[in-house]
Amino acid sequence: MIERVPGYSDEQMLRYCGTLYNVISKDKSADPDVVTNIKNCLSHYGTRSMEFRPYQRDIISQGAQAIQQHGFVYLAMEVRTGKTLTSLGIASECGAKSVLFVTKKKAIGSIQKDYDLLQPSYHIKVVNYESLHHVVDSLKFDLIVIDEAHSIGAFPKPSNRAVMIRHAISKYRPKVILMSGTPTPESYSQMYHQVYGIPGNPFKRFVNFYKFAEVHVKVKQKNINGLFINDYSGGMDSIIDEMKPYMISFSQKEAGFVSSVTEEILEVEMKESTMQLIKKLERDLVIEGKTEVILADTAAKLMMKVHQLCSGTIKFESGNSMVLDTTKAEFIKQKFQGSKIGIFYKFKEELSALKDVFGDELTTELSIFESTDKSIALQIVSGREGISLRQAKYLVYYNIDFSATSYWQSRDRMTTKDRSFNHVYWVFSKGGIEHDVYKTVIKKKDYTVNHFKNR
């Protein structure tokens, strides 16, 4: 057995042994006994790291009771408190035989790893939302886990995801576990379509969202370019009140997390040509090149184009996109040289800029990030998925999202129960839009066109 590294937890030893195995398994001359020893260590620390914490055992018991009584449970557990492992435990407690786990693509690997280490008696199929239609009619299951459930909460009409989930539930009538650290990030109205396909949901008496809104939503009129439309975002507290018997909420504080997050803003002087381009676009609302056009004929488009340019990229009217300025990527590489970092970007061409500058020192795959010294680049929206960047020394934001939810969730990707201090860096262009966005989202408000106009 490999001796424990001083100060390492079971989880850290599991990662350490995993890294050793990834290296030695590729060495054809490696001693078979050494390989076997490392495998035994993986099994040992994997089993220990998968032991449920006391609060998880309590939630597993509560969740199984809720499912027995109502047919479903909603785990409203904050990030890093162990939603995935808890849901797998509830599935065992319920006596499930076949489980369908629906999640985001980036989270599939970590969920499958937890399942393999836990070794429950049931079979599991882990799929992303985009692949759900491939399996829903061919795979029979008695329990479905809906991860990041808030992502199916569109309104007033259901999203394609919500419709597919409803179809899966109506076909097999399974028990259901919904999970999200932020069940209703924008509006309580988002709850209706998350649960509308479940037979025992508290809103089943309403035949559609509009009937539901007559009771639970303060509907307002919104003026959009001279047209008045109904705004259904004013969901009332009564929605959450009705969901309370079906929800189990749990915070990082309750789990014993004592970690803190400090943030630091780093300013970068972008190329003069980039800043001149922004000024010209704000003045003329259009820039015509030989083959491409940058058009900002509405306030929303101008806000988006300025946002892109401040980080050195642009999407043209044709749909093509381009890197114009790699200053931010070059600054990040120089500033954090030698450190294993997680980089969040917003627009896809920002990833192109990072790849051009970092080369082989950067990956976009969690498995490679976890088993090598490479840093990782992920789109900001990935920060809202069930992933962990706890191996990163720092989190670095290439850009900032307009969503307050993205801000609060993605910056917690390094948080663990045993990690007491986290440092997040924001890389903003000097004189750019990012500062104004930051000042808004830290107040838990989304950055909107009105903010942009009044900046």
Short mmCIF file of C-alpha atoms in Angstrom, two decimals:
data_model
loop_
_atom_site.label_atom_id
_atom_site.label_comp_id
_atom_site.label_asym_id
_atom_site.label_seq_id
_atom_site.Cartn_x
_atom_site.Cartn_y
_atom_site.Cartn_z
CA MET A 1 0.00 0.00 0.00
CA ILE A 2 1.32 3.45 -0.89
CA GLU A 3 1.92 5.47 2.25
CA ARG A 4 -0.32 8.45 2.83
CA VAL A 5 1.25 11.77 1.89
CA PRO A 6 1.42 13.88 5.08
CA GLY A 7 -1.60 16.16 5.32
CA TYR A 8 -3.46 14.54 2.40
CA SER A 9 -7.13 13.63 2.79
CA ASP A 10 -8.59 10.43 1.32
CA GLU A 11 -9.85 12.42 -1.65
CA GLN A 12 -6.41 13.95 -2.25
CA MET A 13 -4.77 10.53 -1.98
CA LEU A 14 -7.27 9.19 -4.52
CA ARG A 15 -6.25 11.90 -7.01
CA TYR A 16 -2.55 11.30 -6.24
CA CYS A 17 -2.85 7.56 -6.87
CA GLY A 18 -4.90 8.24 -9.99
CA THR A 19 -2.13 10.43 -11.38
CA LEU A 20 0.45 7.74 -10.60
CA TYR A 21 -1.65 5.13 -12.35
CA ASN A 22 -2.16 7.30 -15.44
CA VAL A 23 1.62 7.61 -15.76
CA ILE A 24 2.73 4.08 -14.91
CA SER A 25 -0.01 2.30 -16.88
CA LYS A 26 1.51 3.74 -20.07
CA ASP A 27 4.95 2.33 -19.21
CA LYS A 28 5.17 -1.12 -20.81
CA SER A 29 8.24 -1.94 -18.70
CA ALA A 30 6.52 -1.17 -15.39
CA ASP A 31 6.66 -3.82 -12.67
CA PRO A 32 3.24 -5.63 -12.58
CA ASP A 33 3.38 -5.70 -8.77
CA VAL A 34 3.73 -1.92 -8.69
CA VAL A 35 0.75 -1.52 -11.01
CA THR A 36 -1.31 -3.88 -8.83
CA ASN A 37 -0.28 -1.95 -5.71
CA ILE A 38 -1.47 1.33 -7.23
CA LYS A 39 -4.76 -0.29 -8.28
CA ASN A 40 -5.29 -1.50 -4.72
CA CYS A 41 -4.64 2.02 -3.44
CA LEU A 42 -7.15 3.43 -5.89
CA SER A 43 -9.74 0.96 -4.64
CA HIS A 44 -8.90 1.67 -0.99
CA TYR A 45 -8.97 5.45 -1.13
CA GLY A 46 -11.81 5.45 -3.64
CA THR A 47 -14.00 3.50 -1.24
CA ARG A 48 -13.03 5.74 1.69
CA SER A 49 -13.59 8.97 -0.27
CA MET A 50 -17.03 7.73 -1.28
CA GLU A 51 -18.22 7.27 2.28
CA PHE A 52 -21.28 9.42 2.95
CA ARG A 53 -20.91 12.32 5.34
CA PRO A 54 -23.40 12.40 8.23
CA TYR A 55 -25.50 15.13 6.62
CA GLN A 56 -25.60 13.18 3.35
CA ARG A 57 -26.92 10.12 5.17
CA ASP A 58 -29.63 12.29 6.71
CA ILE A 59 -30.58 13.75 3.32
CA ILE A 60 -30.58 10.28 1.74
CA SER A 61 -33.07 9.13 4.37
CA GLN A 62 -35.24 12.25 3.95
CA GLY A 63 -35.07 12.00 0.16
CA ALA A 64 -36.11 8.36 0.10
CA GLN A 65 -39.08 9.17 2.36
CA ALA A 66 -40.12 12.07 0.12
CA ILE A 67 -39.98 9.84 -2.96
CA GLN A 68 -42.02 7.14 -1.21
CA GLN A 69 -44.65 9.72 -0.27
CA HIS A 70 -44.70 11.98 -3.35
CA GLY A 71 -42.88 10.12 -6.12
CA PHE A 72 -40.14 12.74 -6.35
CA VAL A 73 -37.77 14.93 -4.38
CA TYR A 74 -35.95 18.17 -5.24
CA LEU A 75 -32.40 18.45 -3.85
CA ALA A 76 -31.70 22.18 -3.57
CA MET A 77 -28.13 21.68 -2.35
CA GLU A 78 -25.44 24.29 -2.88
CA VAL A 79 -22.38 23.53 -5.00
CA ARG A 80 -19.70 21.29 -3.50
CA THR A 81 -22.05 19.82 -0.84
CA GLY A 82 -22.25 16.51 -2.71
CA LYS A 83 -25.53 16.50 -4.62
CA THR A 84 -24.41 13.80 -7.05
CA LEU A 85 -23.26 11.31 -4.43
CA THR A 86 -26.36 12.02 -2.34
CA SER A 87 -28.64 11.34 -5.29
CA LEU A 88 -26.87 8.04 -5.98
CA GLY A 89 -27.40 7.14 -2.32
CA ILE A 90 -31.10 7.98 -2.53
CA ALA A 91 -31.40 5.74 -5.58
CA SER A 92 -29.98 2.84 -3.55
CA GLU A 93 -32.21 3.62 -0.58
CA CYS A 94 -35.25 3.56 -2.86
CA GLY A 95 -34.30 0.15 -4.23
CA ALA A 96 -33.84 1.36 -7.79
CA LYS A 97 -32.81 -1.24 -10.36
CA SER A 98 -32.13 0.97 -13.38
CA VAL A 99 -31.31 4.68 -13.17
CA LEU A 100 -31.22 7.30 -15.93
CA PHE A 101 -29.03 10.27 -14.95
CA VAL A 102 -29.52 13.35 -17.16
CA THR A 103 -26.90 16.07 -16.86
CA LYS A 104 -24.66 18.46 -18.82
CA LYS A 105 -21.98 16.98 -21.07
CA LYS A 106 -19.05 18.26 -19.01
CA ALA A 107 -20.33 16.50 -15.87
CA ILE A 108 -20.78 13.00 -17.33
CA GLY A 109 -17.26 11.80 -16.52
CA SER A 110 -17.30 12.82 -12.85
CA ILE A 111 -20.76 11.30 -12.30
CA GLN A 112 -19.71 8.01 -13.88
CA LYS A 113 -16.58 8.03 -11.69
CA ASP A 114 -18.66 8.50 -8.52
CA TYR A 115 -20.92 5.63 -9.57
CA ASP A 116 -17.96 3.34 -10.29
CA LEU A 117 -16.38 4.08 -6.89
CA LEU A 118 -19.66 3.74 -4.98
CA GLN A 119 -20.52 0.45 -6.73
CA PRO A 120 -24.27 0.42 -6.02
CA SER A 121 -26.40 -2.57 -7.01
CA TYR A 122 -28.38 -0.74 -9.69
CA HIS A 123 -27.46 -0.11 -13.32
CA ILE A 124 -26.96 3.49 -14.46
CA LYS A 125 -26.99 5.31 -17.77
CA VAL A 126 -25.54 8.84 -17.69
CA VAL A 127 -26.47 11.04 -20.65
CA ASN A 128 -26.44 14.74 -21.48
CA TYR A 129 -29.64 16.57 -22.34
CA GLU A 130 -28.79 16.68 -26.03
CA SER A 131 -28.53 12.86 -26.18
CA LEU A 132 -31.64 12.13 -24.12
CA HIS A 133 -33.83 11.52 -27.18
CA HIS A 134 -31.50 8.71 -28.28
CA VAL A 135 -32.15 6.61 -25.17
CA VAL A 136 -35.52 7.61 -23.77
CA ASP A 137 -37.50 5.23 -26.00
CA SER A 138 -35.04 2.34 -25.82
CA LEU A 139 -33.89 2.31 -22.19
CA LYS A 140 -36.27 1.17 -19.46
CA PHE A 141 -35.59 2.74 -16.06
CA ASP A 142 -37.39 3.06 -12.71
CA LEU A 143 -35.68 6.24 -11.45
CA ILE A 144 -34.53 9.36 -13.27
CA VAL A 145 -32.14 11.97 -11.89
CA ILE A 146 -32.49 15.41 -13.46
CA ASP A 147 -29.29 17.36 -12.81
CA GLU A 148 -29.12 21.16 -13.13
CA ALA A 149 -32.92 21.09 -13.15
CA HIS A 150 -33.17 24.87 -13.34
CA SER A 151 -31.96 24.61 -16.95
CA ILE A 152 -35.33 23.14 -18.00
CA GLY A 153 -37.35 25.87 -16.30
CA ALA A 154 -38.13 28.10 -19.29
CA PHE A 155 -41.50 29.90 -19.35
CA PRO A 156 -44.21 30.69 -20.39
CA LYS A 157 -43.74 27.86 -22.87
CA PRO A 158 -41.76 24.71 -22.01
CA SER A 159 -38.29 24.20 -23.47
CA ASN A 160 -37.47 21.21 -25.64
CA ARG A 161 -35.59 19.75 -22.70
CA ALA A 162 -38.64 20.03 -20.43
CA VAL A 163 -40.83 18.37 -23.07
CA MET A 164 -38.36 15.48 -23.46
CA ILE A 165 -38.12 14.99 -19.68
CA ARG A 166 -41.91 14.95 -19.47
CA HIS A 167 -42.02 12.34 -22.24
CA ALA A 168 -39.49 10.16 -20.39
CA ILE A 169 -41.51 10.36 -17.17
CA SER A 170 -44.85 9.65 -18.85
CA LYS A 171 -43.42 6.63 -20.67
CA TYR A 172 -42.02 4.74 -17.67
CA ARG A 173 -43.56 6.54 -14.64
CA PRO A 174 -40.23 6.46 -12.75
CA LYS A 175 -39.38 7.95 -9.39
CA VAL A 176 -37.70 11.34 -9.90
CA ILE A 177 -34.83 13.21 -8.26
CA LEU A 178 -34.32 16.82 -9.35
CA MET A 179 -31.13 18.65 -8.39
CA SER A 180 -29.92 22.24 -8.52
CA GLY A 181 -27.90 24.57 -6.35
CA THR A 182 -30.11 27.41 -7.62
CA PRO A 183 -33.60 26.02 -8.43
CA THR A 184 -34.99 29.39 -9.60
CA PRO A 185 -32.03 31.67 -10.43
CA GLU A 186 -34.00 34.25 -12.39
CA SER A 187 -37.62 33.82 -11.29
CA TYR A 188 -39.80 31.57 -9.16
CA SER A 189 -41.84 31.08 -12.35
CA GLN A 190 -39.08 28.73 -13.52
CA MET A 191 -40.33 26.04 -11.17
CA TYR A 192 -43.48 25.14 -13.10
CA HIS A 193 -41.89 23.41 -16.12
CA GLN A 194 -39.21 21.74 -14.00
CA VAL A 195 -41.87 19.59 -12.35
CA TYR A 196 -44.86 19.71 -14.71
CA GLY A 197 -44.19 16.25 -16.10
CA ILE A 198 -44.20 14.60 -12.65
CA PRO A 199 -47.60 13.12 -11.75
CA GLY A 200 -47.34 14.05 -8.05
CA ASN A 201 -46.18 17.65 -8.50
CA PRO A 202 -48.05 20.32 -6.49
CA PHE A 203 -49.10 22.26 -9.61
CA LYS A 204 -50.76 19.37 -11.45
CA ARG A 205 -54.18 21.01 -11.04
CA PHE A 206 -53.11 23.66 -13.57
CA VAL A 207 -53.46 22.43 -17.16
CA ASN A 208 -50.74 24.80 -18.40
CA PHE A 209 -48.40 27.58 -17.31
CA TYR A 210 -50.94 30.31 -18.06
CA LYS A 211 -53.46 28.84 -15.62
CA PHE A 212 -50.66 28.46 -13.11
CA ALA A 213 -49.72 32.13 -13.63
CA GLU A 214 -53.27 33.27 -12.80
CA VAL A 215 -52.66 32.11 -9.22
CA HIS A 216 -48.89 32.27 -8.68
CA VAL A 217 -47.51 35.04 -10.92
CA LYS A 218 -47.83 38.82 -10.83
CA VAL A 219 -48.18 39.36 -14.58
CA LYS A 220 -47.01 42.73 -15.90
CA GLN A 221 -47.12 44.41 -19.28
CA LYS A 222 -43.75 45.03 -20.94
CA ASN A 223 -43.20 47.44 -23.83
CA ILE A 224 -40.96 45.88 -26.50
CA ASN A 225 -40.42 48.22 -29.46
CA GLY A 226 -43.93 49.61 -29.13
CA LEU A 227 -45.59 46.22 -28.58
CA PHE A 228 -47.01 45.33 -25.19
CA ILE A 229 -46.47 41.73 -24.10
CA ASN A 230 -47.08 39.89 -20.86
CA ASP A 231 -44.12 39.53 -18.53
CA TYR A 232 -44.45 36.35 -16.46
CA SER A 233 -41.22 36.69 -14.47
CA GLY A 234 -43.00 37.91 -11.33
CA GLY A 235 -43.39 34.52 -9.68
CA MET A 236 -44.69 34.80 -6.12
CA ASP A 237 -43.44 33.25 -2.87
CA SER A 238 -46.45 30.92 -2.96
CA ILE A 239 -44.60 28.85 -5.60
CA ILE A 240 -41.81 27.99 -3.19
CA ASP A 241 -44.31 27.53 -0.35
CA GLU A 242 -46.07 24.82 -2.37
CA MET A 243 -42.76 23.15 -3.24
CA LYS A 244 -41.43 23.01 0.35
CA PRO A 245 -42.77 19.50 1.14
CA TYR A 246 -40.86 18.19 -1.90
CA MET A 247 -37.60 20.10 -1.47
CA ILE A 248 -34.53 19.48 0.66
CA SER A 249 -32.35 22.57 0.90
CA PHE A 250 -28.80 22.46 2.18
CA SER A 251 -26.06 25.10 2.23
CA GLN A 252 -22.27 25.05 2.30
CA LYS A 253 -22.43 26.65 5.75
CA GLU A 254 -24.57 23.80 7.04
CA ALA A 255 -22.05 21.35 5.56
CA GLY A 256 -19.28 22.98 7.58
CA PHE A 257 -17.54 24.86 4.78
CA VAL A 258 -15.31 27.60 6.11
CA SER A 259 -13.60 28.57 2.86
CA SER A 260 -13.51 32.17 1.72
CA VAL A 261 -13.15 33.68 -1.73
CA THR A 262 -11.08 36.79 -2.39
CA GLU A 263 -11.28 38.55 -5.74
CA GLU A 264 -8.79 40.76 -7.51
CA ILE A 265 -9.29 42.80 -10.67
CA LEU A 266 -6.37 42.99 -13.08
CA GLU A 267 -6.44 45.68 -15.77
CA VAL A 268 -4.98 45.13 -19.21
CA GLU A 269 -4.14 47.73 -21.84
CA MET A 270 -5.70 46.36 -25.02
CA LYS A 271 -4.30 47.31 -28.41
CA GLU A 272 -5.02 50.89 -29.45
CA SER A 273 -6.67 49.54 -32.61
CA THR A 274 -9.14 47.56 -30.48
CA MET A 275 -10.19 50.56 -28.41
CA GLN A 276 -10.52 52.72 -31.54
CA LEU A 277 -12.75 50.06 -33.07
CA ILE A 278 -15.04 50.21 -30.02
CA LYS A 279 -15.26 54.01 -30.21
CA LYS A 280 -16.08 53.91 -33.93
CA LEU A 281 -18.79 51.26 -33.43
CA GLU A 282 -20.41 53.22 -30.59
CA ARG A 283 -20.39 56.33 -32.79
CA ASP A 284 -21.48 54.88 -36.15
CA LEU A 285 -23.24 51.65 -35.08
CA VAL A 286 -21.73 49.90 -38.09
CA ILE A 287 -18.25 49.07 -39.36
CA GLU A 288 -17.91 47.79 -42.91
CA GLY A 289 -14.84 45.86 -44.00
CA LYS A 290 -13.96 44.36 -47.37
CA THR A 291 -15.81 41.10 -46.72
CA GLU A 292 -17.40 41.42 -43.27
CA VAL A 293 -19.68 43.83 -41.40
CA ILE A 294 -20.00 44.60 -37.69
CA LEU A 295 -23.57 45.79 -37.17
CA ALA A 296 -24.92 47.24 -33.91
CA ASP A 297 -28.31 48.57 -35.00
CA THR A 298 -29.96 47.92 -31.62
CA ALA A 299 -28.85 48.70 -28.08
CA ALA A 300 -28.67 44.97 -27.28
CA LYS A 301 -26.42 44.25 -30.26
CA LEU A 302 -24.19 47.21 -29.48
CA MET A 303 -23.82 46.00 -25.88
CA MET A 304 -22.87 42.50 -27.09
CA LYS A 305 -20.40 43.71 -29.73
CA VAL A 306 -18.67 46.05 -27.29
CA HIS A 307 -18.50 43.19 -24.80
CA GLN A 308 -16.78 40.98 -27.37
CA LEU A 309 -14.34 43.65 -28.52
CA CYS A 310 -13.24 44.48 -24.98
CA SER A 311 -11.74 40.98 -24.82
CA GLY A 312 -10.37 41.07 -28.35
CA THR A 313 -12.89 39.08 -30.40
CA ILE A 314 -15.83 39.83 -32.67
CA LYS A 315 -18.72 38.02 -34.30
CA PHE A 316 -19.59 39.52 -37.69
CA GLU A 317 -23.05 39.97 -39.15
CA SER A 318 -22.38 36.96 -41.41
CA GLY A 319 -22.04 34.70 -38.38
CA ASN A 320 -18.29 34.33 -38.79
CA SER A 321 -16.11 35.25 -35.83
CA MET A 322 -12.49 36.29 -35.40
CA VAL A 323 -9.75 36.97 -32.86
CA LEU A 324 -8.59 40.58 -33.18
CA ASP A 325 -6.47 41.00 -30.08
CA THR A 326 -4.68 38.36 -27.92
CA THR A 327 -3.50 40.83 -25.28
CA LYS A 328 -5.59 39.26 -22.51
CA ALA A 329 -4.40 35.74 -23.26
CA GLU A 330 -0.77 36.87 -23.35
CA PHE A 331 -1.20 38.71 -20.04
CA ILE A 332 -2.74 35.65 -18.35
CA LYS A 333 0.02 33.34 -19.52
CA GLN A 334 2.74 35.70 -18.30
CA LYS A 335 1.03 36.54 -15.00
CA PHE A 336 0.32 32.94 -13.98
CA GLN A 337 3.30 31.18 -15.55
CA GLY A 338 4.05 28.00 -13.60
CA SER A 339 0.65 27.85 -11.83
CA LYS A 340 -2.12 25.35 -12.53
CA ILE A 341 -5.15 27.55 -13.17
CA GLY A 342 -8.73 27.35 -14.33
CA ILE A 343 -9.66 29.93 -16.96
CA PHE A 344 -13.26 30.88 -17.68
CA TYR A 345 -14.04 32.48 -21.04
CA LYS A 346 -17.36 33.65 -22.51
CA PHE A 347 -17.15 33.79 -26.32
CA LYS A 348 -15.81 30.86 -28.36
CA GLU A 349 -13.13 32.91 -30.10
CA GLU A 350 -11.69 33.72 -26.68
CA LEU A 351 -10.84 30.03 -26.45
CA SER A 352 -9.12 30.30 -29.83
CA ALA A 353 -7.00 33.16 -28.47
CA LEU A 354 -6.10 31.12 -25.37
CA LYS A 355 -5.14 28.08 -27.45
CA ASP A 356 -2.97 30.22 -29.75
CA VAL A 357 -1.08 31.68 -26.79
CA PHE A 358 -0.93 28.71 -24.37
CA GLY A 359 -0.50 25.91 -26.90
CA ASP A 360 -0.04 22.47 -25.27
CA GLU A 361 -0.03 23.97 -21.76
CA LEU A 362 -3.83 24.23 -21.89
CA THR A 363 -6.66 21.67 -22.07
CA THR A 364 -10.44 21.81 -22.20
CA GLU A 365 -10.91 18.29 -20.78
CA LEU A 366 -11.42 17.78 -17.04
CA SER A 367 -9.82 14.31 -17.09
CA ILE A 368 -6.59 15.73 -18.56
CA PHE A 369 -6.65 18.67 -16.17
CA GLU A 370 -7.01 16.32 -13.19
CA SER A 371 -4.18 13.97 -14.25
CA THR A 372 -1.58 16.43 -15.58
CA ASP A 373 -0.05 19.81 -14.77
CA LYS A 374 -1.99 21.49 -17.58
CA SER A 375 -4.33 24.40 -16.91
CA ILE A 376 -7.91 24.23 -18.15
CA ALA A 377 -10.15 26.60 -20.11
CA LEU A 378 -13.92 26.31 -19.73
CA GLN A 379 -16.78 28.43 -20.99
CA ILE A 380 -18.35 30.42 -18.17
CA VAL A 381 -21.63 28.53 -18.51
CA SER A 382 -19.68 25.36 -17.57
CA GLY A 383 -19.17 26.90 -14.14
CA ARG A 384 -22.85 26.28 -13.45
CA GLU A 385 -22.48 22.56 -14.10
CA GLY A 386 -21.62 19.91 -11.54
CA ILE A 387 -17.86 20.14 -12.05
CA SER A 388 -14.98 20.78 -9.70
CA LEU A 389 -11.80 22.75 -10.31
CA ARG A 390 -10.41 22.14 -6.84
CA GLN A 391 -6.97 21.31 -8.27
CA ALA A 392 -6.61 24.83 -9.65
CA LYS A 393 -4.41 27.18 -7.69
CA TYR A 394 -6.41 30.13 -9.01
CA LEU A 395 -9.50 30.84 -11.06
CA VAL A 396 -8.96 33.41 -13.80
CA TYR A 397 -11.76 35.05 -15.77
CA TYR A 398 -10.89 36.01 -19.32
CA ASN A 399 -14.26 37.75 -19.51
CA ILE A 400 -17.36 38.22 -17.39
CA ASP A 401 -20.91 37.07 -18.09
CA PHE A 402 -23.99 39.28 -17.84
CA SER A 403 -25.66 36.68 -15.60
CA ALA A 404 -25.42 37.06 -11.83
CA THR A 405 -26.03 33.32 -11.48
CA SER A 406 -23.00 32.53 -13.63
CA TYR A 407 -20.91 34.81 -11.46
CA TRP A 408 -21.89 33.30 -8.12
CA GLN A 409 -21.80 29.67 -9.22
CA SER A 410 -18.67 29.61 -11.36
CA ARG A 411 -16.45 31.29 -8.77
CA ASP A 412 -17.26 28.46 -6.31
CA ARG A 413 -15.76 25.78 -8.56
CA MET A 414 -12.63 25.51 -6.35
CA THR A 415 -14.53 25.36 -3.08
CA THR A 416 -14.23 22.19 -1.00
CA LYS A 417 -14.92 21.44 2.64
CA ASP A 418 -11.19 21.21 3.38
CA ARG A 419 -10.00 24.17 1.31
CA SER A 420 -10.05 27.32 3.40
CA PHE A 421 -8.92 29.97 0.93
CA ASN A 422 -9.62 30.61 -2.75
CA HIS A 423 -8.36 33.39 -4.98
CA VAL A 424 -10.22 34.57 -8.08
CA TYR A 425 -8.78 36.97 -10.66
CA TRP A 426 -10.76 39.05 -13.15
CA VAL A 427 -8.91 40.26 -16.24
CA PHE A 428 -10.61 43.43 -17.50
CA SER A 429 -9.68 45.73 -20.34
CA LYS A 430 -8.76 49.20 -19.17
CA GLY A 431 -11.73 51.47 -19.87
CA GLY A 432 -13.87 48.53 -21.00
CA ILE A 433 -17.39 47.38 -20.22
CA GLU A 434 -16.32 44.58 -17.83
CA HIS A 435 -16.03 46.82 -14.76
CA ASP A 436 -19.66 47.93 -15.10
CA VAL A 437 -20.84 44.33 -15.53
CA TYR A 438 -18.91 43.28 -12.44
CA LYS A 439 -20.39 46.04 -10.30
CA THR A 440 -23.86 44.81 -11.28
CA VAL A 441 -23.54 41.02 -10.91
CA ILE A 442 -21.88 41.19 -7.48
CA LYS A 443 -25.17 42.75 -6.32
CA LYS A 444 -26.92 39.56 -7.58
CA LYS A 445 -28.47 41.41 -10.52
CA ASP A 446 -28.11 40.61 -14.22
CA TYR A 447 -26.44 43.21 -16.43
CA THR A 448 -29.02 44.54 -18.90
CA VAL A 449 -29.33 46.98 -21.77
CA ASN A 450 -30.57 49.62 -19.33
CA HIS A 451 -27.33 49.29 -17.35
CA PHE A 452 -25.37 49.59 -20.59
CA LYS A 453 -27.21 52.73 -21.68
CA ASN A 454 -26.73 54.39 -18.29
CA ARG A 455 -23.07 53.49 -17.76
#
